[in-house]
Short mmCIF file of C-alpha atoms and ligand atoms in Angstrom, two decimals:
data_model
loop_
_atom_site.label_atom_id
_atom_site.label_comp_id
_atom_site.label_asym_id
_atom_site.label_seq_id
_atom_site.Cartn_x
_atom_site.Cartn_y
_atom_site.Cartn_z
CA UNK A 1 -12.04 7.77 8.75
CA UNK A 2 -14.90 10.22 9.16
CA UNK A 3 -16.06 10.74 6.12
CA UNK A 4 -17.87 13.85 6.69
CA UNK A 5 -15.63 16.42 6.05
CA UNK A 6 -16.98 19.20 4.12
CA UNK A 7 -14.32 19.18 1.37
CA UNK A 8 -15.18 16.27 -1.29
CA UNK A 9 -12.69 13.60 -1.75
CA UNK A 10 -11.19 14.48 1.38
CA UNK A 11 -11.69 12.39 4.52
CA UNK A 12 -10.76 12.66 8.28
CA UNK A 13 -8.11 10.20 10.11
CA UNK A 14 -9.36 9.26 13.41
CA UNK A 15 -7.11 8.18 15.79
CA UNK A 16 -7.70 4.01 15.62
CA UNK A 17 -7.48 4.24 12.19
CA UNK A 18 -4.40 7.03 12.68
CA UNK A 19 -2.79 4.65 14.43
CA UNK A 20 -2.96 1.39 11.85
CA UNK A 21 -1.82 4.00 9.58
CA UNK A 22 1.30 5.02 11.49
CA UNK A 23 1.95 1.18 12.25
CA UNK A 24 2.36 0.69 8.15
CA UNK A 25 4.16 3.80 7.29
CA UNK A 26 6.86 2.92 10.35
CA UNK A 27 7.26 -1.04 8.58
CA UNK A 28 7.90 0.67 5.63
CA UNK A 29 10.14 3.56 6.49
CA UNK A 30 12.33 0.75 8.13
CA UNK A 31 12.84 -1.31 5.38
CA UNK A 32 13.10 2.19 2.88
CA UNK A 33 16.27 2.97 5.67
CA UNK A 34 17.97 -0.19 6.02
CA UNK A 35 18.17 -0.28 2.30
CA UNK A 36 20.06 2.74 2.36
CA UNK A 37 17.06 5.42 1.32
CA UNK A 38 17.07 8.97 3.18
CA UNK A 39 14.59 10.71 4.39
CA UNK A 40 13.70 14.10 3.33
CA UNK A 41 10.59 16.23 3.37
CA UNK A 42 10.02 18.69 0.55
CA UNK A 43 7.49 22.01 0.37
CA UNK A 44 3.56 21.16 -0.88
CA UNK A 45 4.19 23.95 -3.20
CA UNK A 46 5.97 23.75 -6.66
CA UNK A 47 5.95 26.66 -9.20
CA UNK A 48 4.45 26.34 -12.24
CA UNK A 49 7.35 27.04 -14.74
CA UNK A 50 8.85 23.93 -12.85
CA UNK A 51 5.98 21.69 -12.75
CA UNK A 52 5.38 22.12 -16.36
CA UNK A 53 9.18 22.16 -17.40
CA UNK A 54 8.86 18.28 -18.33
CA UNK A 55 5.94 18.11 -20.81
CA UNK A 56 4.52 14.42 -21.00
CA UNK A 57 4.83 14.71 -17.55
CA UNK A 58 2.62 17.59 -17.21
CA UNK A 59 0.22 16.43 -20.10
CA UNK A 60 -0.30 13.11 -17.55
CA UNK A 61 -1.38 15.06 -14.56
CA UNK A 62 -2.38 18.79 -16.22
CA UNK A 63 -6.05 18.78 -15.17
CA UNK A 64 -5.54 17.25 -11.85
CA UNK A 65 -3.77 19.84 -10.37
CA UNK A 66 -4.88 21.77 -7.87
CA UNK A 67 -3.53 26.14 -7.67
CA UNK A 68 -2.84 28.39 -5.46
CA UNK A 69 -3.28 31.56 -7.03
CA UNK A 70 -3.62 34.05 -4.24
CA UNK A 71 -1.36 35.21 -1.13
CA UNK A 72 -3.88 36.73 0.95
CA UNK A 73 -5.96 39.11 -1.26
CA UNK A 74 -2.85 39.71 -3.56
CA UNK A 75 -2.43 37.81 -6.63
CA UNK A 76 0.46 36.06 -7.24
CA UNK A 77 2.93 36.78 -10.07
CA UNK A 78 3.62 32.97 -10.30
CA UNK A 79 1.03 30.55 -9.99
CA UNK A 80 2.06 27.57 -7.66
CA UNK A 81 0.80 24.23 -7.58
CA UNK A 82 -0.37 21.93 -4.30
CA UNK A 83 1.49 19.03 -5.51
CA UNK A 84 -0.16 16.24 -7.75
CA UNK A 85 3.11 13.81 -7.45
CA UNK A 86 6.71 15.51 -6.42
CA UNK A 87 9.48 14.67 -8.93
CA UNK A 88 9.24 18.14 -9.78
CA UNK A 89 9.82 19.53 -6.53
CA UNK A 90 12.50 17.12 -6.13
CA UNK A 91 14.44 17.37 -9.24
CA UNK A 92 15.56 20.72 -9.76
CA UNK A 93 17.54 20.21 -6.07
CA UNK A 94 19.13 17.19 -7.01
CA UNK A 95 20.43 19.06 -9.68
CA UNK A 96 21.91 21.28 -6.90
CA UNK A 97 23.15 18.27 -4.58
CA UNK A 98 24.44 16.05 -7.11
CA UNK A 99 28.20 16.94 -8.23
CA UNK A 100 30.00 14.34 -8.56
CA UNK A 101 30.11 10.83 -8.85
CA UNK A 102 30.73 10.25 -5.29
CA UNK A 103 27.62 11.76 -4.48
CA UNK A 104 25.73 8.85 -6.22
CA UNK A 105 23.89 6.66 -5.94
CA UNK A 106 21.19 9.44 -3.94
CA UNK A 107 18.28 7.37 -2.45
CA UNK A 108 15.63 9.53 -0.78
CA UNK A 109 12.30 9.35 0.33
CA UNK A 110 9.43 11.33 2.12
CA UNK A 111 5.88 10.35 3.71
CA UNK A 112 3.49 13.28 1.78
CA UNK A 113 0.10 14.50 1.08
CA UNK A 114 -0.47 14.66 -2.73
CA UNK A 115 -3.48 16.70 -4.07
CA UNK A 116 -5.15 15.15 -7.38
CA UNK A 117 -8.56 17.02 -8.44
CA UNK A 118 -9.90 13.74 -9.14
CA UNK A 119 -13.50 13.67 -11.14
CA UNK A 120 -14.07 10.19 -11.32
CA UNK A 121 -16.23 9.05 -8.18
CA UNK A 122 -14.10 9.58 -5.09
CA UNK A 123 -13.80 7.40 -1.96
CA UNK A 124 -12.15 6.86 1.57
CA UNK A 125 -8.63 5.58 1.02
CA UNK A 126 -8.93 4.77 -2.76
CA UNK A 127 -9.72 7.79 -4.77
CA UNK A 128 -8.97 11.07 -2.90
CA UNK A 129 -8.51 14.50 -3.58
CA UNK A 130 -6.07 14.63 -1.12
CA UNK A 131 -3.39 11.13 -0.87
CA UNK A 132 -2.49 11.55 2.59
CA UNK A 133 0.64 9.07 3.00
CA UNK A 134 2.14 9.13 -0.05
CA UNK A 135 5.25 7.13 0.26
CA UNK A 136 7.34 8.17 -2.36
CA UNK A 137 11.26 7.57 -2.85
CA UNK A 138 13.46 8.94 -5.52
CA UNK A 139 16.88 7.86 -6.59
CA UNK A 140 19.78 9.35 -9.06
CA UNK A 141 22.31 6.64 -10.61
CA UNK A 142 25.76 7.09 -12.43
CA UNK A 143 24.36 4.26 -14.85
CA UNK A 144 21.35 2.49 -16.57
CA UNK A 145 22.30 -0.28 -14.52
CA UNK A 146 22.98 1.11 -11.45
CA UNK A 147 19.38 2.61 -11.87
CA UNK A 148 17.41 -1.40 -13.41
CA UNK A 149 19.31 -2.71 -10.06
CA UNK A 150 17.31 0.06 -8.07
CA UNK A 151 13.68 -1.12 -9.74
CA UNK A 152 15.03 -4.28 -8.99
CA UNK A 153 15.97 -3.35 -5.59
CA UNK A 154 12.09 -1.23 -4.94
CA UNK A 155 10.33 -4.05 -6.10
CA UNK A 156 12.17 -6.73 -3.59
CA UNK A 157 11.30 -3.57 -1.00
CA UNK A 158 7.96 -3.52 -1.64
CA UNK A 159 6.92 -7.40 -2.11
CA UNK A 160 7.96 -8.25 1.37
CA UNK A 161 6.18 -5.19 2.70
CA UNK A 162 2.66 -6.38 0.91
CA UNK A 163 3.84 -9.75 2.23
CA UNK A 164 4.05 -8.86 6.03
CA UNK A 165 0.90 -7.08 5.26
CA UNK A 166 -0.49 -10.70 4.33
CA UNK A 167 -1.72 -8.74 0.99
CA UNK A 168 -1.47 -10.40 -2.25
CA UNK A 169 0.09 -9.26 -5.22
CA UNK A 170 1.24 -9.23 -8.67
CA UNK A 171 3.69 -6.95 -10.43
CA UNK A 172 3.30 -5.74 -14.41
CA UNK A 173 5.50 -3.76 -16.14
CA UNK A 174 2.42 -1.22 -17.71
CA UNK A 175 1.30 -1.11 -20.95
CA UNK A 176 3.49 2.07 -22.64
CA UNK A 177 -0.33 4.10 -22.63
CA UNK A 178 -0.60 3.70 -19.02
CA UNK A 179 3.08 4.42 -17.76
CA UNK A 180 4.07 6.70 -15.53
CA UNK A 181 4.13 10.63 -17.67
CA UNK A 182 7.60 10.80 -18.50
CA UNK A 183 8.64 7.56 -16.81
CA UNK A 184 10.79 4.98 -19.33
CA UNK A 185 8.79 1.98 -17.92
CA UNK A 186 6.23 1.42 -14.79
CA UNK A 187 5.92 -1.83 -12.71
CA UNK A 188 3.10 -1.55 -10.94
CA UNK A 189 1.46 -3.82 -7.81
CA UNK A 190 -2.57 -5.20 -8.12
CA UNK A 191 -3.98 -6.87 -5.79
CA UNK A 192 -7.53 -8.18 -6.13
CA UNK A 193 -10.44 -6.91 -4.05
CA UNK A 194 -13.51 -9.46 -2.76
CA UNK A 195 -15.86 -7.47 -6.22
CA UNK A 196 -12.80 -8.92 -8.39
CA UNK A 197 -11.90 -5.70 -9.63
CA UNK A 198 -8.14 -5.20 -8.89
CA UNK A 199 -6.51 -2.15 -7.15
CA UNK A 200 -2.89 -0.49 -7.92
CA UNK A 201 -1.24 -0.58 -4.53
CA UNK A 202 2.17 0.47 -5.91
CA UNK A 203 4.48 1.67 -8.46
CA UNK A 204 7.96 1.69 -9.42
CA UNK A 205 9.31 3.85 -12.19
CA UNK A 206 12.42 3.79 -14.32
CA UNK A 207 12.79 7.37 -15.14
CA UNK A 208 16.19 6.91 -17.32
CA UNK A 209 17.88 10.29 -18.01
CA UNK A 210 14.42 12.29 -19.01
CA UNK A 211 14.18 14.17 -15.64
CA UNK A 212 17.62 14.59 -15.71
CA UNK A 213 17.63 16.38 -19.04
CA UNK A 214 14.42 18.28 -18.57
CA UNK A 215 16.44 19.59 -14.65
CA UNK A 216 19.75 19.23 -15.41
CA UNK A 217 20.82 16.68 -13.15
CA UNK A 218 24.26 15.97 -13.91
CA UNK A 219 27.20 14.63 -12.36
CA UNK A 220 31.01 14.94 -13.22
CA UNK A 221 32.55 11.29 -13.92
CA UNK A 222 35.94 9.91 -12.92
CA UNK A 223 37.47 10.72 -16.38
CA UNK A 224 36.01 14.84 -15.55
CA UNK A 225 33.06 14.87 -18.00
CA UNK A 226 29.56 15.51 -16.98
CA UNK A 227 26.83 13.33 -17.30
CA UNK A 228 23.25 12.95 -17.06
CA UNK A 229 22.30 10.42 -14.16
CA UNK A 230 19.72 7.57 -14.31
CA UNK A 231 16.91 8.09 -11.89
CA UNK A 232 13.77 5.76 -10.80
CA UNK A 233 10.92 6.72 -8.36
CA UNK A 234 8.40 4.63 -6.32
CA UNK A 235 5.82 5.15 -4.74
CA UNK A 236 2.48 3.64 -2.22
CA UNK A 237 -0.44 5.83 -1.15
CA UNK A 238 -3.01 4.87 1.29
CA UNK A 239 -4.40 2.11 -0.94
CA UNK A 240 -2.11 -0.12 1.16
CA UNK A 241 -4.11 0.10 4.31
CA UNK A 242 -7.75 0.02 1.77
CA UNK A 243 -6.81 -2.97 0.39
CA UNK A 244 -5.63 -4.84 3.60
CA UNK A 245 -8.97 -3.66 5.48
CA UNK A 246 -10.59 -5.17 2.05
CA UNK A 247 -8.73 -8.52 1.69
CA UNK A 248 -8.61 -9.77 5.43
CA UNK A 249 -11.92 -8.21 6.66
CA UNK A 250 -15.31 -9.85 6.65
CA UNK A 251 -18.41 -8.97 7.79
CA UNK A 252 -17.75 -8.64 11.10
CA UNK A 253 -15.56 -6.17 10.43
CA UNK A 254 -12.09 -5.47 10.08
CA UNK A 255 -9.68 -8.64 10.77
CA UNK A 256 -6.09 -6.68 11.13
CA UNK A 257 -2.68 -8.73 10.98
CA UNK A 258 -1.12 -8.38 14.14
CA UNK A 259 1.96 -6.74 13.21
CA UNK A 260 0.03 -3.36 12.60
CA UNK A 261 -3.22 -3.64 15.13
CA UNK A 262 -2.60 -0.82 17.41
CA UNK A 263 -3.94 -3.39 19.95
CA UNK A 264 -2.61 -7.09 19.33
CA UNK A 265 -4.93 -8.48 22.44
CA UNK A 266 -7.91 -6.99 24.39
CA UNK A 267 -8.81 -8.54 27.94
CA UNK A 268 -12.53 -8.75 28.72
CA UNK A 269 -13.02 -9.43 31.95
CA UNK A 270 -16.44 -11.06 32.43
CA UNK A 271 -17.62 -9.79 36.16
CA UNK A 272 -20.00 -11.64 38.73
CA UNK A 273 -20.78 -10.66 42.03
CA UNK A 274 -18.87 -11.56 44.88
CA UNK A 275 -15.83 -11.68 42.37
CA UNK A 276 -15.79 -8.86 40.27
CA UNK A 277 -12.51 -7.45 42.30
CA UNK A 278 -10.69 -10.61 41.77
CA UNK A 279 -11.38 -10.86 38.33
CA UNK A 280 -10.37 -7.10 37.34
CA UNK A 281 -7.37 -7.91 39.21
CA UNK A 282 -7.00 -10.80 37.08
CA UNK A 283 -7.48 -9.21 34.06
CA UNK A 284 -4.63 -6.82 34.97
CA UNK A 285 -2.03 -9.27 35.74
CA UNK A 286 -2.88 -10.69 32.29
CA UNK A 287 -1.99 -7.09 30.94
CA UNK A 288 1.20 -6.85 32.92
CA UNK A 289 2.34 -10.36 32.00
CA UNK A 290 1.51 -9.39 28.18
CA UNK A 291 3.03 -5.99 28.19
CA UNK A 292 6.36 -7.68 29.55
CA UNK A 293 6.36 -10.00 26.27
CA UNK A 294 6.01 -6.56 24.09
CA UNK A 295 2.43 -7.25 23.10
CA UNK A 296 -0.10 -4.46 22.92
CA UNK A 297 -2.69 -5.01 24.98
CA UNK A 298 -5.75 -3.59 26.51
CA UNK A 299 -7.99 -4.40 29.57
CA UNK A 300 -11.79 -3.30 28.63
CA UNK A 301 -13.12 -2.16 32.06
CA UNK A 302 -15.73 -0.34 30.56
CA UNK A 303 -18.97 -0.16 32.56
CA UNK A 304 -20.88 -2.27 29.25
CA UNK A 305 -22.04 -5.61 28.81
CA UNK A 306 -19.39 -8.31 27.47
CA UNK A 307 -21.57 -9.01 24.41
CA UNK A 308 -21.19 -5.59 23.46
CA UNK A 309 -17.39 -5.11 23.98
CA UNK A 310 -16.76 -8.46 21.75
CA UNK A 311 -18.92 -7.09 18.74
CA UNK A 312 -16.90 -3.83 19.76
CA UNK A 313 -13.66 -5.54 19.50
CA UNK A 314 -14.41 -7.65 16.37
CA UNK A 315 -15.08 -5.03 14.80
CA UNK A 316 -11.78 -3.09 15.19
CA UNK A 317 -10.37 -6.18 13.93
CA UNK A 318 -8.47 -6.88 17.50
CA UNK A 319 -6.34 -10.33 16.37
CA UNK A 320 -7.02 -12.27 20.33
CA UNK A 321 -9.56 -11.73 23.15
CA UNK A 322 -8.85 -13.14 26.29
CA UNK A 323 -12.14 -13.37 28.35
CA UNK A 324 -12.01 -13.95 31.99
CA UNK A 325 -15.20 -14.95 34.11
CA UNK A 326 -15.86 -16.46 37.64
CA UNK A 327 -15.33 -19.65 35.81
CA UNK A 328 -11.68 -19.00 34.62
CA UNK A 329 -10.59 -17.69 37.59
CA UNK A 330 -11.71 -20.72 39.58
CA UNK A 331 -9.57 -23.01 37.21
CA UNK A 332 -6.60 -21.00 36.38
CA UNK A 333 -7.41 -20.58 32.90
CA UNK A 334 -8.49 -18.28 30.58
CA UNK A 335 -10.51 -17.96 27.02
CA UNK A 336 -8.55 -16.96 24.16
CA UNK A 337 -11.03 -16.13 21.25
CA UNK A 338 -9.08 -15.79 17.50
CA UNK A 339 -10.45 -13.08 15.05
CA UNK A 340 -9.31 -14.24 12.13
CA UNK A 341 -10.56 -18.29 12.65
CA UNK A 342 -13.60 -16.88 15.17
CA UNK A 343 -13.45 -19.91 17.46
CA UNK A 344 -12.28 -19.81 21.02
CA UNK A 345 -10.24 -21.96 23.45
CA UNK A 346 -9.21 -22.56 26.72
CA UNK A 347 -5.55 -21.83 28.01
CA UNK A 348 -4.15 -22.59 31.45
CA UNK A 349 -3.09 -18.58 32.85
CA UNK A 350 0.42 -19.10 32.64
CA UNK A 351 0.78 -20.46 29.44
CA UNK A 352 -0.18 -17.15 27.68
CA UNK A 353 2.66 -15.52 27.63
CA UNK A 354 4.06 -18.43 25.22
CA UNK A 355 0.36 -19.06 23.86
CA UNK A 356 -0.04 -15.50 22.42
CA UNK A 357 3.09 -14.57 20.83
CA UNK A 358 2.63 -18.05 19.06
CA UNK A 359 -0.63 -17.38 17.95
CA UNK A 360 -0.22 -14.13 16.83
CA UNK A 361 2.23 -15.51 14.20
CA UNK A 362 0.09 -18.04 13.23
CA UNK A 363 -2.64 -15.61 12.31
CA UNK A 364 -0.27 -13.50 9.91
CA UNK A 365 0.73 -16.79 8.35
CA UNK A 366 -2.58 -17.81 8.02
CA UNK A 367 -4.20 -14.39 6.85
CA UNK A 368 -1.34 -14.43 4.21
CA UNK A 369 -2.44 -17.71 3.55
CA UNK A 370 -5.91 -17.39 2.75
CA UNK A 371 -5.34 -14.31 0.85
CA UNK A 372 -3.00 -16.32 -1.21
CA UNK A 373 -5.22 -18.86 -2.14
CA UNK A 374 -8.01 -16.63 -2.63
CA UNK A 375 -5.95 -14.29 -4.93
CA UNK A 376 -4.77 -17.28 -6.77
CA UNK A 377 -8.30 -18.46 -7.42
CA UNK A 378 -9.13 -14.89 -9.37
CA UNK A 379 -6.28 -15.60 -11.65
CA UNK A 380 -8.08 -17.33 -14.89
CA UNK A 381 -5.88 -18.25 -18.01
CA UNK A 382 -7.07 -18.59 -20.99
CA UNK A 383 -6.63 -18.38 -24.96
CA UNK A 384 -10.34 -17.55 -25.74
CA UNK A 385 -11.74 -14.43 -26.40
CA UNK A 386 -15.17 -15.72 -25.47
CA UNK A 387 -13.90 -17.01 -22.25
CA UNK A 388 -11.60 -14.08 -21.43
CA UNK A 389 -15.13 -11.79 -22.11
CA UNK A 390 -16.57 -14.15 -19.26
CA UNK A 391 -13.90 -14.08 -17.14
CA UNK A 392 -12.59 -10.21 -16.90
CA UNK A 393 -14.70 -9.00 -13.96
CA UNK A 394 -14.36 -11.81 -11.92
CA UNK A 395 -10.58 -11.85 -11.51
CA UNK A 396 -7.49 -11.11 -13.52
CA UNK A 397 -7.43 -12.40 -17.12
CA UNK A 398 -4.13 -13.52 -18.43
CA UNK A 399 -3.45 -14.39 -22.36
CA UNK A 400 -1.33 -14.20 -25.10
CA UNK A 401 -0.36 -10.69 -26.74
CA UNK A 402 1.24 -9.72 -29.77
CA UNK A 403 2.58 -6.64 -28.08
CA UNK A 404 0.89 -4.10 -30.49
CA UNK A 405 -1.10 -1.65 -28.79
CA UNK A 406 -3.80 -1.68 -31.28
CA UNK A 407 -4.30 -5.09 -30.27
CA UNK A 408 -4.02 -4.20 -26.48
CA UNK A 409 -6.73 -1.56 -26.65
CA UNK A 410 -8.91 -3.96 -28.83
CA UNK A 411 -8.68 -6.28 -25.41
CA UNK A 412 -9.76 -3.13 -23.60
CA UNK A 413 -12.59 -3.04 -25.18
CA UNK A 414 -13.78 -6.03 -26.15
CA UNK A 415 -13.11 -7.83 -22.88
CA UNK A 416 -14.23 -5.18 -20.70
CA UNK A 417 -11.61 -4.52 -18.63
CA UNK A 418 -8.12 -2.45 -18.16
CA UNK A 419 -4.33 -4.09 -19.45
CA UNK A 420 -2.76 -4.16 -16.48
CA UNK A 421 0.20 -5.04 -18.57
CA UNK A 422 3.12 -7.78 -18.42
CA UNK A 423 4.22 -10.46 -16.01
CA UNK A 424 7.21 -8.86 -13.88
CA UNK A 425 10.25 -10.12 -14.05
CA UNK A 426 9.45 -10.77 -17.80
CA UNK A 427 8.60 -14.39 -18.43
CA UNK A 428 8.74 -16.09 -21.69
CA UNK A 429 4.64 -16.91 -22.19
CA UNK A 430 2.59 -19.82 -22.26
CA UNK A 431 0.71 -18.81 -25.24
CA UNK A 432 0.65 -19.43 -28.94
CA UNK A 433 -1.51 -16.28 -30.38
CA UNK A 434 -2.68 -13.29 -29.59
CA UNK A 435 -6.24 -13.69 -29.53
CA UNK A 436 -7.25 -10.31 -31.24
CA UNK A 437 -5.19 -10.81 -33.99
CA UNK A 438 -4.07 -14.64 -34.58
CA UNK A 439 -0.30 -13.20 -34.54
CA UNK A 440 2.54 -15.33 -32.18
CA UNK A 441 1.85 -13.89 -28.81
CA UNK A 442 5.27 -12.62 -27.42
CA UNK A 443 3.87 -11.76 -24.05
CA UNK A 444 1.39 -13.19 -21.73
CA UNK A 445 -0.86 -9.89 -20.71
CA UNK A 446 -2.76 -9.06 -17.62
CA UNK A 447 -6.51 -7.84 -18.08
CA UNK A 448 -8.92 -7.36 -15.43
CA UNK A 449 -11.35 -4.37 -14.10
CA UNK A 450 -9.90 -2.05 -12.23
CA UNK A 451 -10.24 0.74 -9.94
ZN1 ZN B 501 -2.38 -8.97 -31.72
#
């Protein structure tokens, strides 16, 4: 991203980056639309009698919100807001779509900018003013169990998206003081960043009939009466693609799984005199013979020195380079060099169309793999309030918890660190006592700094 744009908290896509981007919005449109979600796209604009219908809603976003105020020089009789989140847009139409109970379940979703008038220090990808790819889906449900089976449903959704993505994860149901305004329950996606400070990369809401009764989203049952339906939303914002540049990069730069690079191989040809036409067209029937396997590849002809393309190319996070000298050509071989594992080795030239497909799996397994183990490592247990002081920081701190919020904020504070909340699907908990208060700990609770 160029980060120079003159509007703070708001940041340029260029088109490498554009292009990662696209890659992980596409893997997860396709798994929103085989699971039956439709995709919409809804104004920026919402009206502020509608925005601020639903009032813990409001309260939770209220001064975040960015207006528009003015329609040229004239002003306007109803403010209208750029919107902070969209079940408010939403809403009032599904109270317009939905009739009957044939028209449920309703499972929509739209890739959106957001606006939040964030004051807390922003940066690229992780704190913006504007969320560019907001990937939010909302659904309406004849019942409360029709609508738990949908979080069920989102949360399966989303796991094996972080998981292609090789990202780690862990899913809490939030603390009630950190839900979602106006949401029944959150479950919310951390992952841990290399600082050990863990980042939300996604949320799913149970909504239960507030939003309906705030918008009137009813629905006429079998039997002819009308009822309110049972909505959820979910959503994942751009952390996705800061938290995968965070967790698989080093510093050589970015280290991308091969599923999104926008190219999967890059052919350096390494030119001598005498050969250098040979070698090119080399190079080029390496492209071709790629290209016919669906991989993406790209021959680097540029007039610069090899040295300089590889740092080039390592940095972009390119997952293979296949180098090709004098040497090569003489043998029938070529180099293969790994990003991920930074060691090279020698293939004979026709193998590589079976030699790179396979290795490109092996680095997603083994980027998800070392992420795993890493992520597992920054997950410290423990029934001590000293240690749990020591630990927060470093990772995410689980313990016992009596479940009283008193107690949870008391953890806040003394531990030095956020409650990310409780294990997801609830688990019964390893611990005897809540270590604020000595009570039976009901829950096992997730603290760690976050940002
Ligand atoms: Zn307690």
């Amino acid at each position: 991203m160029d980060v120079r744009y003159p509007v703070k908290g708001m940041y340029v896509w260029l088109p490498y980056g554009f292009e990662i981007r696209q890659r992980v919005v596409e893997k997860l449109r396709r798994k929103l639309r085989e699971t039956g979600h439709e995709e919409v796209l809804f104004p920026t604009l919402i009206p502020e009698t509608q925005l601020k219908k639903e009032s813990e809603h409001i309260a939770g976003f209220e001064d975040e919100v960015y207006w528009v105020t003015h329609g040229g020089l004239k002003e306007l009789d109803e403010k209208l807001a750029l919107r902070p989140t969209s079940e408010t847009a939403i809403y009032p139409m599904f109270a317009l779509w939905i009739r009957s109970h044939a028209d449920l379940p309703l499972k929509i979703f739209q890739v959106v900018n957001t606006f939040r008038y964030e004051t807390k220090h922003t940066r690229p990808l992780i704190r913006m003013r504007e969320i560019t790819t907001f990937k939010e889906a909302h659904t309406a449900h004849a019942t409360e169990e029709e609508a738990e089976e949908q979080v069920k449903e989102a949360v399966e959704i989303y796991s094996s998206f972080f998981d292609e993505l090789g990202i780690p994860y862990i899913a809490s149901v939030r603390p009630e003081w950190d839900k979602f305004p106006g949401a029944e329950y959150t479950v919310a996606f951390d992952t841990l960043m290399p600082d050990g400070r863990t980042l939300q990369i996604g949320t799913v809401h149970m909504l239960g009939q507030n939003f309906a009764k705030t918008f009137e989203v009813t629905y006429e049952t079998e039997e002819g009466d009308q009822e309110y339906v049972y909505m959820t939303c979910y959503g994942i914002s751009d952390r996705v693609v800061a938290s995968m540049i965070a967790i698989h990069g080093d510093e050589r730069g970015l280290v991308l799984p091969p599923d999104v690079a926008p190219y999967q191989v890059v052919v350096v040809p390494i030119l001598k005199k005498g050969v250098r036409r040979k070698i090119l067209e080399r190079a080029v029937e390496v492209e071709e013979m790629l290209r016919e396997e669906e991989v993406r590849v790209k021959v680097d002809d540029r007039d610069m020195s090899p040295g300089r393309k590889f740092h080039y190319w390592e940095l972009k996070g390119v997952p293979l380079r296949i180098e090709l000298g004098a040497r090569e050509l003489k043998e029938g071989t070529a180099v293969v060099f790994r990003r991920d594992e930074l060691d090279r080795e020698t293939y004979a030239f026709e193998e590589l169309p079976e030699v790179v497909p396979d290795l490109m799996e092996e680095i997603a397994m083994r980027l998800r793999k070392r992420a795993r183990e890493k992520f597992e490592n920054g997950i410290f247990r423990t029934d001590s309030p000293e240690e749990a002081r020591r630990l927060v920081g470093k990772g995410i701190v689980e313990t016992g918890w009596c479940g009283s919020k008193r107690c949870g904020m008391r953890m806040e504070e003394e531990f030095g660190g956020d409650v990310l909340g409780t294990p997801y699907p609830e688990e019964d908990t390893e611990f005897e006592r809540c270590p604020i208060c000595g009570e039976t700990a009901e829950y096992t609770v997730r603290i760690a700094k976050t940002y």
